[in-house]
Amino acid sequence: ALPRRFALEQNYPNPFNPTTTIRYALQTSAEVNVAIYDALGRQVASFSQGRQDAGTHEFLFDAARLSSGAYTYRVTAGDLTAARSMILLK
């Protein structure tokens, strides 16, 4: 069954080192972007996922070049946006 709404799940594992999976669900087909922000709100990474079909999708984030700390990940699908926090422990 297709998702009933746009949803962003908590990344796993969390805390992580150095990779984590970000899972999100799309109600309809949309252009998807994933952005990562540090604790000061600076964007440290951005990934265009292109147009994705309705359904559940996963994105593997590799933070090997980042330092330990709290980060926020934001997924934008069309005009919908959701964000969650994650912890990188090295």
mmCIF file with all atom_site columns, C-alpha atoms in Angstrom:
data_model
loop_
_atom_site.group_PDB
_atom_site.id
_atom_site.type_symbol
_atom_site.label_atom_id
_atom_site.label_alt_id
_atom_site.label_comp_id
_atom_site.label_asym_id
_atom_site.label_entity_id
_atom_site.label_seq_id
_atom_site.pdbx_PDB_ins_code
_atom_site.Cartn_x
_atom_site.Cartn_y
_atom_site.Cartn_z
_atom_site.occupancy
_atom_site.B_iso_or_equiv
_atom_site.pdbx_formal_charge
_atom_site.auth_seq_id
_atom_site.auth_comp_id
_atom_site.auth_asym_id
_atom_site.auth_atom_id
_atom_site.pdbx_PDB_model_num
ATOM 1  C CA . ALA A 1 1  ? 0.000  0.000  0.000  1.00 0.00 ? 1  ALA A CA 1
ATOM 2  C CA . LEU A 1 2  ? 1.183  3.512  -0.727 1.00 0.00 ? 2  LEU A CA 1
ATOM 3  C CA . PRO A 1 3  ? 1.803  5.911  2.173  1.00 0.00 ? 3  PRO A CA 1
ATOM 4  C CA . ARG A 1 4  ? -1.153 8.122  3.087  1.00 0.00 ? 4  ARG A CA 1
ATOM 5  C CA . ARG A 1 5  ? 1.048  11.141 3.751  1.00 0.00 ? 5  ARG A CA 1
ATOM 6  C CA . PHE A 1 6  ? 4.585  12.492 3.523  1.00 0.00 ? 6  PHE A CA 1
ATOM 7  C CA . ALA A 1 7  ? 6.576  11.200 6.490  1.00 0.00 ? 7  ALA A CA 1
ATOM 8  C CA . LEU A 1 8  ? 10.170 11.378 7.685  1.00 0.00 ? 8  LEU A CA 1
ATOM 9  C CA . GLU A 1 9  ? 11.352 8.692  10.079 1.00 0.00 ? 9  GLU A CA 1
ATOM 10 C CA . GLN A 1 10 ? 14.104 8.899  12.684 1.00 0.00 ? 10 GLN A CA 1
ATOM 11 C CA . ASN A 1 11 ? 17.450 7.913  11.197 1.00 0.00 ? 11 ASN A CA 1
ATOM 12 C CA . TYR A 1 12 ? 18.956 4.585  12.256 1.00 0.00 ? 12 TYR A CA 1
ATOM 13 C CA . PRO A 1 13 ? 21.212 3.837  13.864 1.00 0.00 ? 13 PRO A CA 1
ATOM 14 C CA . ASN A 1 14 ? 21.239 6.970  16.011 1.00 0.00 ? 14 ASN A CA 1
ATOM 15 C CA . PRO A 1 15 ? 23.786 7.819  17.366 1.00 0.00 ? 15 PRO A CA 1
ATOM 16 C CA . PHE A 1 16 ? 25.817 6.684  14.354 1.00 0.00 ? 16 PHE A CA 1
ATOM 17 C CA . ASN A 1 17 ? 29.406 6.422  13.076 1.00 0.00 ? 17 ASN A CA 1
ATOM 18 C CA . PRO A 1 18 ? 29.958 7.087  10.242 1.00 0.00 ? 18 PRO A CA 1
ATOM 19 C CA . THR A 1 19 ? 26.862 6.016  8.256  1.00 0.00 ? 19 THR A CA 1
ATOM 20 C CA . THR A 1 20 ? 23.159 6.166  8.969  1.00 0.00 ? 20 THR A CA 1
ATOM 21 C CA . THR A 1 21 ? 19.983 5.480  7.024  1.00 0.00 ? 21 THR A CA 1
ATOM 22 C CA . ILE A 1 22 ? 17.314 8.132  6.536  1.00 0.00 ? 22 ILE A CA 1
ATOM 23 C CA . ARG A 1 23 ? 13.913 6.724  5.562  1.00 0.00 ? 23 ARG A CA 1
ATOM 24 C CA . TYR A 1 24 ? 10.989 8.751  4.237  1.00 0.00 ? 24 TYR A CA 1
ATOM 25 C CA . ALA A 1 25 ? 7.618  8.086  2.655  1.00 0.00 ? 25 ALA A CA 1
ATOM 26 C CA . LEU A 1 26 ? 6.075  9.939  -0.271 1.00 0.00 ? 26 LEU A CA 1
ATOM 27 C CA . GLN A 1 27 ? 2.327  10.078 -0.832 1.00 0.00 ? 27 GLN A CA 1
ATOM 28 C CA . THR A 1 28 ? 2.825  11.189 -4.426 1.00 0.00 ? 28 THR A CA 1
ATOM 29 C CA . SER A 1 29 ? 5.697  11.430 -6.896 1.00 0.00 ? 29 SER A CA 1
ATOM 30 C CA . ALA A 1 30 ? 7.962  14.406 -6.107 1.00 0.00 ? 30 ALA A CA 1
ATOM 31 C CA . GLU A 1 31 ? 11.405 15.970 -6.539 1.00 0.00 ? 31 GLU A CA 1
ATOM 32 C CA . VAL A 1 32 ? 13.315 15.067 -3.373 1.00 0.00 ? 32 VAL A CA 1
ATOM 33 C CA . ASN A 1 33 ? 16.255 16.818 -1.724 1.00 0.00 ? 33 ASN A CA 1
ATOM 34 C CA . VAL A 1 34 ? 18.098 15.844 1.465  1.00 0.00 ? 34 VAL A CA 1
ATOM 35 C CA . ALA A 1 35 ? 20.077 18.492 3.359  1.00 0.00 ? 35 ALA A CA 1
ATOM 36 C CA . ILE A 1 36 ? 22.243 18.135 6.466  1.00 0.00 ? 36 ILE A CA 1
ATOM 37 C CA . TYR A 1 37 ? 22.828 21.018 8.902  1.00 0.00 ? 37 TYR A CA 1
ATOM 38 C CA . ASP A 1 38 ? 25.260 21.371 11.798 1.00 0.00 ? 38 ASP A CA 1
ATOM 39 C CA . ALA A 1 39 ? 24.323 22.577 15.297 1.00 0.00 ? 39 ALA A CA 1
ATOM 40 C CA . LEU A 1 40 ? 24.804 26.209 14.201 1.00 0.00 ? 40 LEU A CA 1
ATOM 41 C CA . GLY A 1 41 ? 22.365 25.812 11.326 1.00 0.00 ? 41 GLY A CA 1
ATOM 42 C CA . ARG A 1 42 ? 24.997 25.790 8.578  1.00 0.00 ? 42 ARG A CA 1
ATOM 43 C CA . GLN A 1 43 ? 24.292 23.452 5.672  1.00 0.00 ? 43 GLN A CA 1
ATOM 44 C CA . VAL A 1 44 ? 27.134 20.908 5.548  1.00 0.00 ? 44 VAL A CA 1
ATOM 45 C CA . ALA A 1 45 ? 25.772 18.597 2.834  1.00 0.00 ? 45 ALA A CA 1
ATOM 46 C CA . SER A 1 46 ? 23.019 18.523 0.223  1.00 0.00 ? 46 SER A CA 1
ATOM 47 C CA . PHE A 1 47 ? 21.838 15.705 -2.021 1.00 0.00 ? 47 PHE A CA 1
ATOM 48 C CA . SER A 1 48 ? 19.352 15.803 -4.876 1.00 0.00 ? 48 SER A CA 1
ATOM 49 C CA . GLN A 1 49 ? 17.503 12.505 -5.115 1.00 0.00 ? 49 GLN A CA 1
ATOM 50 C CA . GLY A 1 50 ? 15.711 13.537 -8.302 1.00 0.00 ? 50 GLY A CA 1
ATOM 51 C CA . ARG A 1 51 ? 12.094 12.695 -8.965 1.00 0.00 ? 51 ARG A CA 1
ATOM 52 C CA . GLN A 1 52 ? 10.950 9.722  -6.912 1.00 0.00 ? 52 GLN A CA 1
ATOM 53 C CA . ASP A 1 53 ? 7.728  7.743  -7.113 1.00 0.00 ? 53 ASP A CA 1
ATOM 54 C CA . ALA A 1 54 ? 5.210  7.479  -4.290 1.00 0.00 ? 54 ALA A CA 1
ATOM 55 C CA . GLY A 1 55 ? 6.301  4.938  -1.688 1.00 0.00 ? 55 GLY A CA 1
ATOM 56 C CA . THR A 1 56 ? 8.960  4.458  0.975  1.00 0.00 ? 56 THR A CA 1
ATOM 57 C CA . HIS A 1 57 ? 12.558 5.408  0.189  1.00 0.00 ? 57 HIS A CA 1
ATOM 58 C CA . GLU A 1 58 ? 15.897 5.198  1.993  1.00 0.00 ? 58 GLU A CA 1
ATOM 59 C CA . PHE A 1 59 ? 18.975 7.404  1.797  1.00 0.00 ? 59 PHE A CA 1
ATOM 60 C CA . LEU A 1 60 ? 22.339 6.269  3.198  1.00 0.00 ? 60 LEU A CA 1
ATOM 61 C CA . PHE A 1 61 ? 24.253 9.211  4.653  1.00 0.00 ? 61 PHE A CA 1
ATOM 62 C CA . ASP A 1 62 ? 28.024 8.898  5.124  1.00 0.00 ? 62 ASP A CA 1
ATOM 63 C CA . ALA A 1 63 ? 29.336 11.437 7.655  1.00 0.00 ? 63 ALA A CA 1
ATOM 64 C CA . ALA A 1 64 ? 32.964 10.265 7.590  1.00 0.00 ? 64 ALA A CA 1
ATOM 65 C CA . ARG A 1 65 ? 34.207 13.792 6.812  1.00 0.00 ? 65 ARG A CA 1
ATOM 66 C CA . LEU A 1 66 ? 32.167 15.472 9.554  1.00 0.00 ? 66 LEU A CA 1
ATOM 67 C CA . SER A 1 67 ? 33.095 15.851 13.212 1.00 0.00 ? 67 SER A CA 1
ATOM 68 C CA . SER A 1 68 ? 31.148 14.440 16.146 1.00 0.00 ? 68 SER A CA 1
ATOM 69 C CA . GLY A 1 69 ? 28.087 16.403 17.193 1.00 0.00 ? 69 GLY A CA 1
ATOM 70 C CA . ALA A 1 70 ? 24.415 17.066 16.706 1.00 0.00 ? 70 ALA A CA 1
ATOM 71 C CA . TYR A 1 71 ? 23.082 17.498 13.186 1.00 0.00 ? 71 TYR A CA 1
ATOM 72 C CA . THR A 1 72 ? 19.684 18.086 11.613 1.00 0.00 ? 72 THR A CA 1
ATOM 73 C CA . TYR A 1 73 ? 18.565 16.373 8.439  1.00 0.00 ? 73 TYR A CA 1
ATOM 74 C CA . ARG A 1 74 ? 15.830 17.879 6.298  1.00 0.00 ? 74 ARG A CA 1
ATOM 75 C CA . VAL A 1 75 ? 13.971 16.144 3.499  1.00 0.00 ? 75 VAL A CA 1
ATOM 76 C CA . THR A 1 76 ? 12.050 18.266 1.013  1.00 0.00 ? 76 THR A CA 1
ATOM 77 C CA . ALA A 1 77 ? 9.592  16.609 -1.366 1.00 0.00 ? 77 ALA A CA 1
ATOM 78 C CA . GLY A 1 78 ? 7.898  19.119 -3.640 1.00 0.00 ? 78 GLY A CA 1
ATOM 79 C CA . ASP A 1 79 ? 6.387  21.735 -1.304 1.00 0.00 ? 79 ASP A CA 1
ATOM 80 C CA . LEU A 1 80 ? 6.575  19.475 1.773  1.00 0.00 ? 80 LEU A CA 1
ATOM 81 C CA . THR A 1 81 ? 9.475  19.566 4.246  1.00 0.00 ? 81 THR A CA 1
ATOM 82 C CA . ALA A 1 82 ? 10.267 17.655 7.420  1.00 0.00 ? 82 ALA A CA 1
ATOM 83 C CA . ALA A 1 83 ? 13.327 17.649 9.666  1.00 0.00 ? 83 ALA A CA 1
ATOM 84 C CA . ARG A 1 84 ? 14.768 15.543 12.495 1.00 0.00 ? 84 ARG A CA 1
ATOM 85 C CA . SER A 1 85 ? 17.886 15.545 14.632 1.00 0.00 ? 85 SER A CA 1
ATOM 86 C CA . MET A 1 86 ? 20.694 12.986 14.689 1.00 0.00 ? 86 MET A CA 1
ATOM 87 C CA . ILE A 1 87 ? 23.926 12.471 16.623 1.00 0.00 ? 87 ILE A CA 1
ATOM 88 C CA . LEU A 1 88 ? 27.298 11.590 15.098 1.00 0.00 ? 88 LEU A CA 1
ATOM 89 C CA . LEU A 1 89 ? 29.645 9.961  17.623 1.00 0.00 ? 89 LEU A CA 1
ATOM 90 C CA . LYS A 1 90 ? 33.193 9.193  16.503 1.00 0.00 ? 90 LYS A CA 1
#
